[in-house]
Every structure is written in C-alpha cells, then in structure tokens.
CSV table of C-alpha atoms in Angstrom, one decimal:
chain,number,residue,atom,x,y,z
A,1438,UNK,CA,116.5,-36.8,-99.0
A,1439,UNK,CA,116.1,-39.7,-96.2
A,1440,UNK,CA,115.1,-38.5,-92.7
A,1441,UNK,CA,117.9,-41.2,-91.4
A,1442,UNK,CA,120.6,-40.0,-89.5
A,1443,UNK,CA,123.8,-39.5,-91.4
A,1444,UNK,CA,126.3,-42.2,-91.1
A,1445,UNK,CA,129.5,-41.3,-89.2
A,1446,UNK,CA,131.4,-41.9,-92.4
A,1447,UNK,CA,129.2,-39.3,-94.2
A,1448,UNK,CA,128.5,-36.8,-91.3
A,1449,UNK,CA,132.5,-36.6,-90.8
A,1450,UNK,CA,133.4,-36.1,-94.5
A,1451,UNK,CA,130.6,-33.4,-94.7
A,1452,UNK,CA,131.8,-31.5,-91.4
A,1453,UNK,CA,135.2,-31.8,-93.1
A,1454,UNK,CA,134.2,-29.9,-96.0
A,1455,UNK,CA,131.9,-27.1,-94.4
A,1456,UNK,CA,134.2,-24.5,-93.7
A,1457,UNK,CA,136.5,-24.9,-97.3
A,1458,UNK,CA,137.5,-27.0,-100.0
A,1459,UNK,CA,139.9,-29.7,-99.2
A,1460,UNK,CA,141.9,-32.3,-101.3
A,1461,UNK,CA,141.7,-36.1,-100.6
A,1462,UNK,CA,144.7,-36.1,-97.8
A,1463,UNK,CA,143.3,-32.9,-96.7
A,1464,UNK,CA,140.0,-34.7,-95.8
A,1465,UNK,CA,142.0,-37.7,-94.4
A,1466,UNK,CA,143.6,-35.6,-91.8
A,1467,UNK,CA,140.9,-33.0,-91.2
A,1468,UNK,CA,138.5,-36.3,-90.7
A,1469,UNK,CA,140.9,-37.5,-87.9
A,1470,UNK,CA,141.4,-34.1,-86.6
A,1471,UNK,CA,137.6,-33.6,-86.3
A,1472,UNK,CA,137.3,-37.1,-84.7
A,1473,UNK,CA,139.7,-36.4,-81.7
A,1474,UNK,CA,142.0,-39.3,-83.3
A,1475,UNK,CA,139.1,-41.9,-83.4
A,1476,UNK,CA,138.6,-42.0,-86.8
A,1477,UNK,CA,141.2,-43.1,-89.1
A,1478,UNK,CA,139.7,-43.0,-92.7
A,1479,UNK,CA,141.6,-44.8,-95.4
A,1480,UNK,CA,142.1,-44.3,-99.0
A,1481,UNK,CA,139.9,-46.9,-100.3
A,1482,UNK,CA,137.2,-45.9,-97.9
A,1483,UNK,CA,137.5,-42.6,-98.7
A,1484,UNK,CA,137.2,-42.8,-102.3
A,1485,UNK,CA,134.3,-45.2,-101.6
A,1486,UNK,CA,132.7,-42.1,-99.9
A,1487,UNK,CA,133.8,-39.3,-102.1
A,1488,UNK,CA,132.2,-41.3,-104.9
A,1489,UNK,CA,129.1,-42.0,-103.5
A,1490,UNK,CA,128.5,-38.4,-102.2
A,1491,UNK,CA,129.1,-36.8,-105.8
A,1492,UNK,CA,126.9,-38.9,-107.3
A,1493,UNK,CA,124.2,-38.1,-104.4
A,1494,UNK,CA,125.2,-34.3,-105.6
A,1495,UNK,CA,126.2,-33.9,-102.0
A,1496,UNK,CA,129.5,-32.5,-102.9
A,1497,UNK,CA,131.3,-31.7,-106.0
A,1498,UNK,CA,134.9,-31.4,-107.4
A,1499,UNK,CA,135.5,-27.7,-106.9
A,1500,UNK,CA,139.1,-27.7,-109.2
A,1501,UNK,CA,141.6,-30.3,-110.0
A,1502,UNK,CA,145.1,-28.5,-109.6
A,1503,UNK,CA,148.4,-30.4,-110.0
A,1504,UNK,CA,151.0,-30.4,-107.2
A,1505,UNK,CA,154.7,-31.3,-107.1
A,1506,UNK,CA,153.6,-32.8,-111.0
A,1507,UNK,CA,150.5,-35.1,-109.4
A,1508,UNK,CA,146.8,-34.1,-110.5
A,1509,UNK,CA,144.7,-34.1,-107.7
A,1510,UNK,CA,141.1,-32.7,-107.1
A,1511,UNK,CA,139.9,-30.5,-104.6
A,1512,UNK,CA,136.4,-31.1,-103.5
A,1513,UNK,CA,133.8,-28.9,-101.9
A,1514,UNK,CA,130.3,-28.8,-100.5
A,1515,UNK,CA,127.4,-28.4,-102.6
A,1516,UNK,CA,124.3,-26.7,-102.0
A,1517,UNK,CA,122.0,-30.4,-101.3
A,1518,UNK,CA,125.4,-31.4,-98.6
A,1519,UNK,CA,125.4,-27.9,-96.7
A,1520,UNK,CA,121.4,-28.8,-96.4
A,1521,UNK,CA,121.8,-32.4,-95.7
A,1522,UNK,CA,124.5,-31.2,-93.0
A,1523,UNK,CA,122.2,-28.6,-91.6
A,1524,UNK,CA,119.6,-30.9,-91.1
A,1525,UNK,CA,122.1,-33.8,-88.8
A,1526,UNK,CA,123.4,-30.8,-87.2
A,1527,UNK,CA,119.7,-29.8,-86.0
A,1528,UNK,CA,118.4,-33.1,-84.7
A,1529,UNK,CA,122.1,-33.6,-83.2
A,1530,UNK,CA,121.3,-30.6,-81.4
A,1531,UNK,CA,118.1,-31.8,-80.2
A,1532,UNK,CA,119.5,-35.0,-79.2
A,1533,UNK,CA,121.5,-33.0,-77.0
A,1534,UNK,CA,119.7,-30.8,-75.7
A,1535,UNK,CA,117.7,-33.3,-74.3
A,1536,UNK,CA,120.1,-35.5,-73.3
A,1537,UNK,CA,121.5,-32.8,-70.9
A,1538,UNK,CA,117.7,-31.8,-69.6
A,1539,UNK,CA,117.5,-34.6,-68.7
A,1540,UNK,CA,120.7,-35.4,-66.8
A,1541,UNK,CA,120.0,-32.2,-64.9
A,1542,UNK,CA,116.7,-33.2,-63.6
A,1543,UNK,CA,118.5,-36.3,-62.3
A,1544,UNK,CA,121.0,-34.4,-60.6
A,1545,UNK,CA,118.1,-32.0,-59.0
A,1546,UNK,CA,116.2,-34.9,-57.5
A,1547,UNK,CA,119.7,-36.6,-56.5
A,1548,UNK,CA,120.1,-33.8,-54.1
A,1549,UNK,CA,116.6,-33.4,-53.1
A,1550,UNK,CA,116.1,-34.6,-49.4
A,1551,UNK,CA,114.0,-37.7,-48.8
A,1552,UNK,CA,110.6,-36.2,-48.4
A,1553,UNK,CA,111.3,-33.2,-49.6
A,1554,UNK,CA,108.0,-31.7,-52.1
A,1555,UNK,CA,108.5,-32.9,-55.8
B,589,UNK,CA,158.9,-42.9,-103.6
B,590,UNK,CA,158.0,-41.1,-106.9
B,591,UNK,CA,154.9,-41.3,-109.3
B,592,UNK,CA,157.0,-43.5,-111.7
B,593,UNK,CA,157.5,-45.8,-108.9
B,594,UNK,CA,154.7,-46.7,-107.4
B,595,UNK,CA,155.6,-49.9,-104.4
B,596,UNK,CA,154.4,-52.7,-105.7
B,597,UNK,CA,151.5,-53.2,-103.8
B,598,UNK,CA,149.5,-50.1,-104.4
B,599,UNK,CA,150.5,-51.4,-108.6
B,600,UNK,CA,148.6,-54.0,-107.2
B,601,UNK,CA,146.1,-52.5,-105.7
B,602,UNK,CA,145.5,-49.4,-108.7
B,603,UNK,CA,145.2,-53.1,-110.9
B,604,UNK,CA,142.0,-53.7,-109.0
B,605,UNK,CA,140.5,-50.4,-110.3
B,606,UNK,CA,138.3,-50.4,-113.7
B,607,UNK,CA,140.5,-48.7,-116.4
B,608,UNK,CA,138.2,-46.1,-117.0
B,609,UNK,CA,138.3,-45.1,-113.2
B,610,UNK,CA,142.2,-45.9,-113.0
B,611,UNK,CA,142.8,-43.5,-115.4
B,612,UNK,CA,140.5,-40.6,-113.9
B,613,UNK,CA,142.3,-41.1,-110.5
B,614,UNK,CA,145.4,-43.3,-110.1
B,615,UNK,CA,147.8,-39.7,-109.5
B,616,UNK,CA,145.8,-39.1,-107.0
B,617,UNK,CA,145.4,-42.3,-105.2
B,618,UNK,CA,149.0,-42.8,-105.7
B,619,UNK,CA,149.5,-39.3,-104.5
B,620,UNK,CA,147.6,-40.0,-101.6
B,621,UNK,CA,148.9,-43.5,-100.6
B,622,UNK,CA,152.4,-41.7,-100.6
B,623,UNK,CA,151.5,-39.1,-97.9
B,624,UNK,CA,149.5,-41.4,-95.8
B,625,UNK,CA,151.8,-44.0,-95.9
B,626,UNK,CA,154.7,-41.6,-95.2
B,627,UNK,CA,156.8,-43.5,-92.1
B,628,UNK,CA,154.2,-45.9,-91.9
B,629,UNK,CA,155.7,-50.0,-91.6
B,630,UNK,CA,155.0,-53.0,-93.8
B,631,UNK,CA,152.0,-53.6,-92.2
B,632,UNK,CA,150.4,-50.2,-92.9
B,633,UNK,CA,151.2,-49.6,-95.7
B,634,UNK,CA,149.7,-53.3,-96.6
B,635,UNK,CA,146.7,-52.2,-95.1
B,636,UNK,CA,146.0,-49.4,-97.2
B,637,UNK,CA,146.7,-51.0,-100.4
B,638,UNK,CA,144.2,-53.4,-99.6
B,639,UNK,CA,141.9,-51.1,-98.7
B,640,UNK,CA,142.0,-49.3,-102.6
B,641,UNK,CA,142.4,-52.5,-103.7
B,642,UNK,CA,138.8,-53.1,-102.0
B,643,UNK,CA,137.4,-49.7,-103.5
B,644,UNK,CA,138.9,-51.1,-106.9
B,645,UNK,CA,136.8,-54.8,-106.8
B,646,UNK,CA,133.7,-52.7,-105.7
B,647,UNK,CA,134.2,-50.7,-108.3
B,648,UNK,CA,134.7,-53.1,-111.0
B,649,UNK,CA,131.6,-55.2,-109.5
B,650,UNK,CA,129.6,-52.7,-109.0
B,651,UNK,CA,129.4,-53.0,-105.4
B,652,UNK,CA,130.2,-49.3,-104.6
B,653,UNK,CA,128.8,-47.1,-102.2
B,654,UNK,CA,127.6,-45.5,-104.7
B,655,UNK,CA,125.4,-48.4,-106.1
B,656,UNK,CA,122.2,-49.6,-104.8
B,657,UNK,CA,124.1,-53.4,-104.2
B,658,UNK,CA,126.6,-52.1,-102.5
B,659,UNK,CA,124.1,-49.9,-100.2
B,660,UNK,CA,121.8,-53.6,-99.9
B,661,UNK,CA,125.0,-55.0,-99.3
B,662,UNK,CA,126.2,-52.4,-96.0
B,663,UNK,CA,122.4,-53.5,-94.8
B,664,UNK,CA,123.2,-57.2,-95.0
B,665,UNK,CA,126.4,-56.9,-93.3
B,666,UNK,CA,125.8,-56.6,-89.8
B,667,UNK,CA,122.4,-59.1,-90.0
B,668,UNK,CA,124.4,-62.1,-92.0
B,669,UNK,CA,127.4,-61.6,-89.2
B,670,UNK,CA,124.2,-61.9,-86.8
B,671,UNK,CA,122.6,-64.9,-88.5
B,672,UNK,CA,126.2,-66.7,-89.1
B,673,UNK,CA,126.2,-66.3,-85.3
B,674,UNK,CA,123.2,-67.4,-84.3
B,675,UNK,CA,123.2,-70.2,-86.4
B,676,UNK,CA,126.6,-71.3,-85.1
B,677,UNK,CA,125.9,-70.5,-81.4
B,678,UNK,CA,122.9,-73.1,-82.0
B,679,UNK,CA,125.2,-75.9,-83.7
B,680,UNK,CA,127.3,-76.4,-80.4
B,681,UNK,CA,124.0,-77.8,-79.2
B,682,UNK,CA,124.0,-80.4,-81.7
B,683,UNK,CA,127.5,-81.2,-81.3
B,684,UNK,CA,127.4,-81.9,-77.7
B,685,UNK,CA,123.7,-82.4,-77.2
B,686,UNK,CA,123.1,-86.1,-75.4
B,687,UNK,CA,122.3,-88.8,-77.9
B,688,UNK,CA,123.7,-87.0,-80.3
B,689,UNK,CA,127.1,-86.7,-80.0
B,690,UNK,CA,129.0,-88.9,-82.4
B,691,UNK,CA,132.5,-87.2,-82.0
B,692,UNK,CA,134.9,-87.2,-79.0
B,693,UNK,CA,138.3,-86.0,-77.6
B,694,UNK,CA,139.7,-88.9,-77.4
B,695,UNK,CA,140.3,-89.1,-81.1
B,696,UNK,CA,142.5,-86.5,-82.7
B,697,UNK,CA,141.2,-86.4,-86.2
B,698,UNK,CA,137.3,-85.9,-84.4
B,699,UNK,CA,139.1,-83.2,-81.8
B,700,UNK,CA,140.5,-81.1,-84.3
B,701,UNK,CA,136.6,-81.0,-85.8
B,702,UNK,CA,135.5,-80.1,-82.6
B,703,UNK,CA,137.6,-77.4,-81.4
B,704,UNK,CA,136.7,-76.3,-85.2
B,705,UNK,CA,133.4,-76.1,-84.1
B,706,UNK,CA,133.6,-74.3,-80.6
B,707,UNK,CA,136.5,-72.0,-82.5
B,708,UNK,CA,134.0,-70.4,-84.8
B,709,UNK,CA,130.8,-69.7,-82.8
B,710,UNK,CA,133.3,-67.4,-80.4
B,711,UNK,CA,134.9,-66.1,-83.4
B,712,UNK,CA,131.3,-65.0,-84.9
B,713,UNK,CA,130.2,-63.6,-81.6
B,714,UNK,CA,133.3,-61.5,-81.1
B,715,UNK,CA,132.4,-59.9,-85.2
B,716,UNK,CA,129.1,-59.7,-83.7
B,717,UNK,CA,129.7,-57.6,-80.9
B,718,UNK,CA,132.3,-55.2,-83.3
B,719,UNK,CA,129.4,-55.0,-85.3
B,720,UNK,CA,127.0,-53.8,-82.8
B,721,UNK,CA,129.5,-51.3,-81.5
B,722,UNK,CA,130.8,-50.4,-84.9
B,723,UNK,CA,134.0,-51.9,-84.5
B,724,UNK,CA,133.8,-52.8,-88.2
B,725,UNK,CA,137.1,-53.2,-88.9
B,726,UNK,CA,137.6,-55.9,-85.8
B,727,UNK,CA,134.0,-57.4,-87.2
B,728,UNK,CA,135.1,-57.8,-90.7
B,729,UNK,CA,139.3,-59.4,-89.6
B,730,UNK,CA,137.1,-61.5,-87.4
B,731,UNK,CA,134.4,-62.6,-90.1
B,732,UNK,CA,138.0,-64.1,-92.3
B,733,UNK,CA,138.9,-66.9,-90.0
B,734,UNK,CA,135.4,-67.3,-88.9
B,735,UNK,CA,134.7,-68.3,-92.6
B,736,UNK,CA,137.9,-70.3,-93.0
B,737,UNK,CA,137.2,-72.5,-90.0
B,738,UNK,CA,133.6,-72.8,-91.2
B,739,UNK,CA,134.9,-73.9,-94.8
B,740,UNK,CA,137.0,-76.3,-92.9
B,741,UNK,CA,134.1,-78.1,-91.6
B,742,UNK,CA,133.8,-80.4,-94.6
B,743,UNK,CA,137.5,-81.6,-95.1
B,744,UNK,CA,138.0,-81.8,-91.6
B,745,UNK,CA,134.7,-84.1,-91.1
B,746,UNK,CA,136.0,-86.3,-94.1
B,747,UNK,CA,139.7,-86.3,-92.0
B,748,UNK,CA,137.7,-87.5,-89.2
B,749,UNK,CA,135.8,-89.9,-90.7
B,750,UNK,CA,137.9,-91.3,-93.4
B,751,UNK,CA,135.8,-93.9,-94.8
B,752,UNK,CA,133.1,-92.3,-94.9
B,753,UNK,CA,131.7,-91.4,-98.0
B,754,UNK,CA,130.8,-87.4,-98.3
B,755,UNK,CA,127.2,-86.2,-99.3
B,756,UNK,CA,128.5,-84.0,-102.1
B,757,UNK,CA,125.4,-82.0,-102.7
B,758,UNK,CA,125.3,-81.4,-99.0
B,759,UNK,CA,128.6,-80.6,-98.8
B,760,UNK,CA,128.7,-78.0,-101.6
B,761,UNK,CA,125.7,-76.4,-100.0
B,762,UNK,CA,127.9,-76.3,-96.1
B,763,UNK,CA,130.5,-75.1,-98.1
B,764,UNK,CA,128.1,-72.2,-100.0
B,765,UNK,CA,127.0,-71.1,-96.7
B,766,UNK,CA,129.9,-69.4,-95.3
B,767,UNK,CA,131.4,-68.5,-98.5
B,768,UNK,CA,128.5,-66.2,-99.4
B,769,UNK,CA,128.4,-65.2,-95.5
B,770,UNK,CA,131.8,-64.2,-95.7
B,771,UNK,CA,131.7,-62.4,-99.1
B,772,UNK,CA,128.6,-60.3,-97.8
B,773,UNK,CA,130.4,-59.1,-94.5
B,774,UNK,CA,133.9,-58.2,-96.4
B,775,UNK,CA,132.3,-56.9,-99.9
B,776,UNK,CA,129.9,-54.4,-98.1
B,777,UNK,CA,131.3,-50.6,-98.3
B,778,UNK,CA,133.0,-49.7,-95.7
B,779,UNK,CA,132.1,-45.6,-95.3
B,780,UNK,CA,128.3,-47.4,-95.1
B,781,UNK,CA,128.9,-49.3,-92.6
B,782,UNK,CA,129.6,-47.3,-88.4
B,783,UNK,CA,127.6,-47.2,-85.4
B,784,UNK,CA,124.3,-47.0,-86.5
B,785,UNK,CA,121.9,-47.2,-84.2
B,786,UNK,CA,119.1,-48.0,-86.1
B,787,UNK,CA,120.9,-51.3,-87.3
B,788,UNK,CA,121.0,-52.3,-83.9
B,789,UNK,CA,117.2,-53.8,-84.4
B,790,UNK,CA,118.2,-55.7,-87.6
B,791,UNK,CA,121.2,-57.3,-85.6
B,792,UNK,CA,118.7,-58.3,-83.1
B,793,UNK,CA,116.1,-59.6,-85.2
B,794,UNK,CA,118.2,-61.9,-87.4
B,795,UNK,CA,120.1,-63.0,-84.4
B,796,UNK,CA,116.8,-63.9,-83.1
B,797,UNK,CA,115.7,-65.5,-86.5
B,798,UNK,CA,118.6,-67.6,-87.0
B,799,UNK,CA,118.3,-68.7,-83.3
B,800,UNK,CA,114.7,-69.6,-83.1
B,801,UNK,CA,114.6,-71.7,-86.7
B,802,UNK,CA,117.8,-73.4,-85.9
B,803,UNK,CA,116.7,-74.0,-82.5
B,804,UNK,CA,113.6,-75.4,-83.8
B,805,UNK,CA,115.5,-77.8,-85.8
B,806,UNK,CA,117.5,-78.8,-82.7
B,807,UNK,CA,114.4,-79.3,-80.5
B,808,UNK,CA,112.8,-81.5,-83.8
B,809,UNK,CA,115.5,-84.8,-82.5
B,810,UNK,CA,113.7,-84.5,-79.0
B,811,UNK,CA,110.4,-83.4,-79.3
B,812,UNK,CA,108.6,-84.2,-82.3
B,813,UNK,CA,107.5,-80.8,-84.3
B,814,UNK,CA,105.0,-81.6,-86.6
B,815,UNK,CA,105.8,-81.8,-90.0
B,816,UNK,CA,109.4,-82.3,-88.9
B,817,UNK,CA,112.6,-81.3,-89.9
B,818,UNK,CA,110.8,-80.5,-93.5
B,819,UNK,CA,108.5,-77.8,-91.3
B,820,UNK,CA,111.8,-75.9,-90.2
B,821,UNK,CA,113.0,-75.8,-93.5
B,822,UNK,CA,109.9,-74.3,-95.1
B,823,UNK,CA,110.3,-71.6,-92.8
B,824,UNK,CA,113.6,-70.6,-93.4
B,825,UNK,CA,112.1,-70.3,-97.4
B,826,UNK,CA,109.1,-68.3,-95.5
B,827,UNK,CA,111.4,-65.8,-94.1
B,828,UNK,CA,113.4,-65.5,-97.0
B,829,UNK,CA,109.9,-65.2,-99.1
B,830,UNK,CA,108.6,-62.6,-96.7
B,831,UNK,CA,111.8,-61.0,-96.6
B,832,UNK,CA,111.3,-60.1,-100.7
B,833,UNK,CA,108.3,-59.2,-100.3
B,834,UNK,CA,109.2,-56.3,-97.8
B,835,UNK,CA,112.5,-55.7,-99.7
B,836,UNK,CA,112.6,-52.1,-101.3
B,837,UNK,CA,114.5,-49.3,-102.2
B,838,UNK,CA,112.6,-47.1,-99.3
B,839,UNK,CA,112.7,-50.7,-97.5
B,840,UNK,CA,116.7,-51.4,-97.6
B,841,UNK,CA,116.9,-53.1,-94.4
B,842,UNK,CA,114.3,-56.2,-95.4
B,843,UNK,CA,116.7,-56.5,-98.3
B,844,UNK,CA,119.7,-56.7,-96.3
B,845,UNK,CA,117.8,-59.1,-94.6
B,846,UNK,CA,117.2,-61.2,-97.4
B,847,UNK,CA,120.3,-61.0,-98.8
B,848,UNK,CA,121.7,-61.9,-95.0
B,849,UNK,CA,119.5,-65.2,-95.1
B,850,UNK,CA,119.8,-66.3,-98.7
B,851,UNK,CA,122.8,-68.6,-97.6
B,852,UNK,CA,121.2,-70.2,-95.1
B,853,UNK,CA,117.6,-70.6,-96.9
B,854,UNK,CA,118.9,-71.7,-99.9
B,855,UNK,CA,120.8,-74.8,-97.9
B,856,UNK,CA,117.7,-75.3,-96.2
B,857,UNK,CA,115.5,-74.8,-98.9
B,858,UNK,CA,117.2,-77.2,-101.4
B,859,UNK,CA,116.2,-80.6,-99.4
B,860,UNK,CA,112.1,-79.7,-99.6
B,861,UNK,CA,112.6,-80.4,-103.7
B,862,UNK,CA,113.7,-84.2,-103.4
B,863,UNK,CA,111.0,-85.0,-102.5
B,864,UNK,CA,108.8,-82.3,-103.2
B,865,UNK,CA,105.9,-82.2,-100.3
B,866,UNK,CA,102.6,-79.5,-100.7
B,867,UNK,CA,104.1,-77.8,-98.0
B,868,UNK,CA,107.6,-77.7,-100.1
B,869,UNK,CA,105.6,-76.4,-103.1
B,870,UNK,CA,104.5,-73.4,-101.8
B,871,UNK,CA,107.6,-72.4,-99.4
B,872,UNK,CA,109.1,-72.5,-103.0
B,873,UNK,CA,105.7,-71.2,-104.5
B,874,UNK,CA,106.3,-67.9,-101.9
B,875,UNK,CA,110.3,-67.5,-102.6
B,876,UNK,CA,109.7,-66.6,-106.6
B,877,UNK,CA,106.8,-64.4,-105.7
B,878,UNK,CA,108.8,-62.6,-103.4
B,879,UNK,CA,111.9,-62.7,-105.9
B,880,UNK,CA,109.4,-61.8,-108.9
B,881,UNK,CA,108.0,-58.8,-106.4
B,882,UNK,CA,111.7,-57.5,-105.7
B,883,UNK,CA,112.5,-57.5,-108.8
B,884,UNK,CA,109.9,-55.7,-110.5
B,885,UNK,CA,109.9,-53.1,-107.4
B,886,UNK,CA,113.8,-52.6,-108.4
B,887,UNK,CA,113.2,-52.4,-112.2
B,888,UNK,CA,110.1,-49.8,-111.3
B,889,UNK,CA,112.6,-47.6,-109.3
B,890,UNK,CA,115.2,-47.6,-111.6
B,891,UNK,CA,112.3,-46.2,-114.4
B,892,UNK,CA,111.5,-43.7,-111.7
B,893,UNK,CA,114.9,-43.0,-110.8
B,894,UNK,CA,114.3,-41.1,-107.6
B,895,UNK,CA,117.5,-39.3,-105.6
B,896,UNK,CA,119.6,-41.9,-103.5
B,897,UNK,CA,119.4,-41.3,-99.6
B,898,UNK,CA,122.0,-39.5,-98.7
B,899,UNK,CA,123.1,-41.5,-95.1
C-alpha cells in the first residue's frame, strides 16, 4: 500500500462504499451527495475507477442482481479498502487537527494586547 | 428509452468498449446512462457518452486506470500541460523579439499566424491553472483547441508564406509535438487525475524545465551560448535521459515526466543526428541508457509483480 494520500476520485468512491453496498448509480449519486454537489462523477469515470479499485482488491462485486430486466452489480468494500480508508481518514484527521491548532493560536495572539507577556 | 434501444450515441460509445468487457457490462452501463441521463439535454447526454466512450478506448488500449500506462499517463498529464505551456509562453518571445520578427499585422495571411500564436500560450495557461487547481475537466476542453491552433501552426505559416517551400521533416516533428501533447492530456484517466497536492511540484518543475531550455534557446540569437543552439538541444535529450533513469514504478512521477517531455525532446533531439557532433553522440548515448534502464526496471517489476498503489 502507498503512503500517498488517496486521490479525491478514490477517497470519494471508498467513503461511498463504507457504510453498505451500492450499485453503480447508487455510487454516482451517493458520490455527489457526499461531495455537497461538487463532485459530479460520470459513467466512464466511474467505471475507470471501479475497475481499477477491484483489481487493487480494494473493493469487490458483492452480487450482481437484475432489476426491471437489466443485470447490474452491486459493489462493496473489501477488507484492504476499509484499511486503505482507515488510513486517509487518520492522517485527514491529523491534518485537521492541526490545521485548527493552529488557527486558534492565531486568534489568541490576535486579541492579545500589544505588550502584553507571550 | 429501453434496453433494446439504446440512443445512438451511447451504441456508439458501448462500440468503443473491447467485446469481452462490452459483453460483461454493457446492461449496466446502458442501465446507468439511462438514469443519469434522465431529463438531461443534448448536450449532457453527449457528454456522458463520450465519457464511456473514453473508458472504452482506454480500455481497448490499455490505458486504464487500472494499467500501469494509464497510471504513467495521469502523472504526465498535468507536467506536459505544464511544459506545452512553458514552451509556448517562451515562443511569444521569438515571435515579437527585436530582430527577429519576420511577421506583421499589416498582412492578413501573417496576422492570422500571429493571433495563432498569442491564442495558444493563453489557452495553455488557462489548462494550466485548471490543472493546478484540479479543474481537470476545464484543463483537458482547454488542452483541444490549444492543440488544434498549435497543429495549425504549419498550414497557417505555409498560408502566410506561400512560396515558401516547407521543411518537411521539421514540419512533421512541429506537427508531432502537440499531437502527442494533446493525446497525453486527454488519454490520461480521469478518476487519477484531482487536486493533488503533491503534483503541484511536478507542474512547477516542468514548467520551470520547459521555461529555462526554451529560454536558453531564445537567449542563444543574442548572446552567444557556447556550443549554441546544438548545446540546448543536448539538454533537452539530458533531461529526457535523466528522466529514464529516475523513471520507476515506486518513481511514477519521473516517468510522467519523461513521458511529458518526449514530444519536445524528441523534436529537439532529432537535429543533433545530421550532423552528428561528440556532444550529440552521447545526449543520444544517455537517452537509450535511460530507455534501456526503464525498461528493464519495468520488465523486473512485472516478474515481481508487487501490489499496485492504491491512490
């Protein structure tokens, strides 16, 4: 596994997928949904992804079921994507963690009066 | 719309797909397509076939995500939109550079070539910056024009310039240039390619590449460089060579480098062989060690077969 961040592509697709299985549209929509309407992930692309990420055995194909007469498969998180997830989700949380440290020691020495001890 | 009906352009589009894969998934991209598309207009629904019909040609040239090219390829992206830039940031100087300029406004034939040429360096900055942002969708409409103007180049020189007779191995090679530049940008994966910080350093440094060694060239008709214009092109065959050498599967940003500069360094490289200087000999001397090194690095990996990253 690479120590790179995930790409937002990747990250989104696997967010999509932690809490249940979904179908393609299902990821489509849950992907936009999860974005706040910024990302708009289209079929190509997604396929593109979905490809790549079973053959990196970061998700499988859970079933294939058949709905108003068209196959379709339903895909799912495997064991190396929950990890892989688990992993962006910590150093996300880090990166946030600090980034609001930070922007409250700013805000302390904003209202700190000139000459006041550090 | 029903599954026996497909519209025509998703047909189209499912055409794209190898059969194999077709057959494995055309209900459901057909499926999909249909809800997606659902009250969308002309234009979206357009947009989306052209989208499979991208997954399709990636998948049938093995440029998938899911294929070490097509992951070399979402490196090389943002770096040749960078270098494409660069390099045609830098050619404004030698259009309207004193003692240099041969064209003018006054004609209409040499106007058109030279709106051409102040059309495309904007148009290539503008990808640029929807590259660095992530605005890949922008970068990549951008990149098509960019390219078509650039490809223009040629027939619009000879329109200027109509007695003139055309270098044609030169002009195959200007020609080359963009069309591999433009098939880099546009056949890269799209789910690879997003705001990625960590790209923003290769933007940078093949900006700055294809900056400094055109530049170079450019200062060569004022000041002297020694070894002359033969000097810059060895180095565009040096960057290229070192660029193998770094080039790895642990290492996929030096190959998206390389593959972002092969354009350009094969145009510039092709003049040191008539007539072929020391200096020539081992720029080329450096470029097949460096391809030789690549390729037996990627033919040792593929033995190992180690786990794909998973970004």
């Amino acid at each position: 596994m690479s120590d790179r961040p995930l790409q937002e592509p990747t990250l989104l697709l696997l967010t999509a997928l932690a809490d249940e299985p979904r179908h393609g549209y299902g990821l489509i929509q849950e992907i936009e949904a999860i974005s706040q309407g910024r990302v708009r992930i289209r079929t190509g692309t997604l396929y593109g992804a979905l490809d790549r990420l079973l053959q990196q055995g970061l998700i499988q194909v859970e079933r294939e079921e058949v709905v108003d007469g068209r196959a379709r498969k339903v895909y799912a998180l495997a064991e190396e994507g929950r990890r892989a997830l688990a992993a962006e989700t910590q150093r996300l949380r880090a990166v946030v963690a600090e980034a609001e440290r930070r922007m409250a020691a700013r805000r302390v020495l904003a209202v700190r009066p000139k000459g006041a001890p550090a | 719309m029903t599954q026996q009906h497909p519209p025509r352009a998703l047909r189209w589009a499912l055409r794209c797909h190898p059969a194999a894969y077709r057959a494995r998934h055309e209900a459901e991209l057909t499926a999909i397509y249909a809800e997606v598309t659902r009250g969308a207009g002309r234009l979206g629904r357009l947009r989306e076939a052209f989208d499979i019909a991208g997954h399709g040609l990636r998948q049938r040239t093995g440029l998938g995500s899911d294929r070490t090219a097509g992951q070399i390829l979402a490196q090389a992206a943002p770096s040749a939109i960078a270098v494409a830039a660069g390099g045609s940031v830098v050619n404004l100087l030698w259009l309207f550079a004193p003692g240099v300029r041969t064209l003018s406004w006054s004609s209409f034939p040499e106007a058109v070539v030279l709106a051409d040429q102040v059309l495309v360096p904007l148009l290539w900055l503008a990808a640029l910056a929807g590259a660095w942002t992530g605005r890949w969708t922008a970068a990549r409409t951008l990149a098509v024009p960019a390219t078509v103007l650039r490809l223009a180049d040629v027939p619009l020189l000879l329109l200027a310039h109509p007695g003139g007779q055309p270098a044609y191995p030169a002009a195959v090679l200007s020609l080359m240039v963009p069309l591999l530049t433009g098939a880099v940008v546009l056949a890269a994966p799209r789910d690879l390619l997003g705001p990625c910080r960590h790209r923003h350093a290769a933007i940078a440094g093949a900006g700055a590449l294809a900056v400094l060694l055109w530049g170079a060239q450019f200062c060569n008709l004022y000041y002297a460089l020694p070894g002359g214009p033969r000097a810059v092109h060895t180095l565009w065959a040096g960057a290229l060579a070192l660029a193998l050498l770094l080039s790895g599967r642990d290492r996929p940003a030096a190959a998206g480098l390389a593959v972002a500069l092969l354009p350009t360094a094969v145009q510039m490289t092709v003049p040191l062989l008539y007539p072929l200087s020391p200096a020539g000999a081992l720029a080329l001397l450096a470029l097949l060690i460096g391809a030789a090194v690549s390729v037996l690095r990627a033919r040792r990996h593929r033995a190992g077969a180690t786990p794909p990253s998973a970004a």
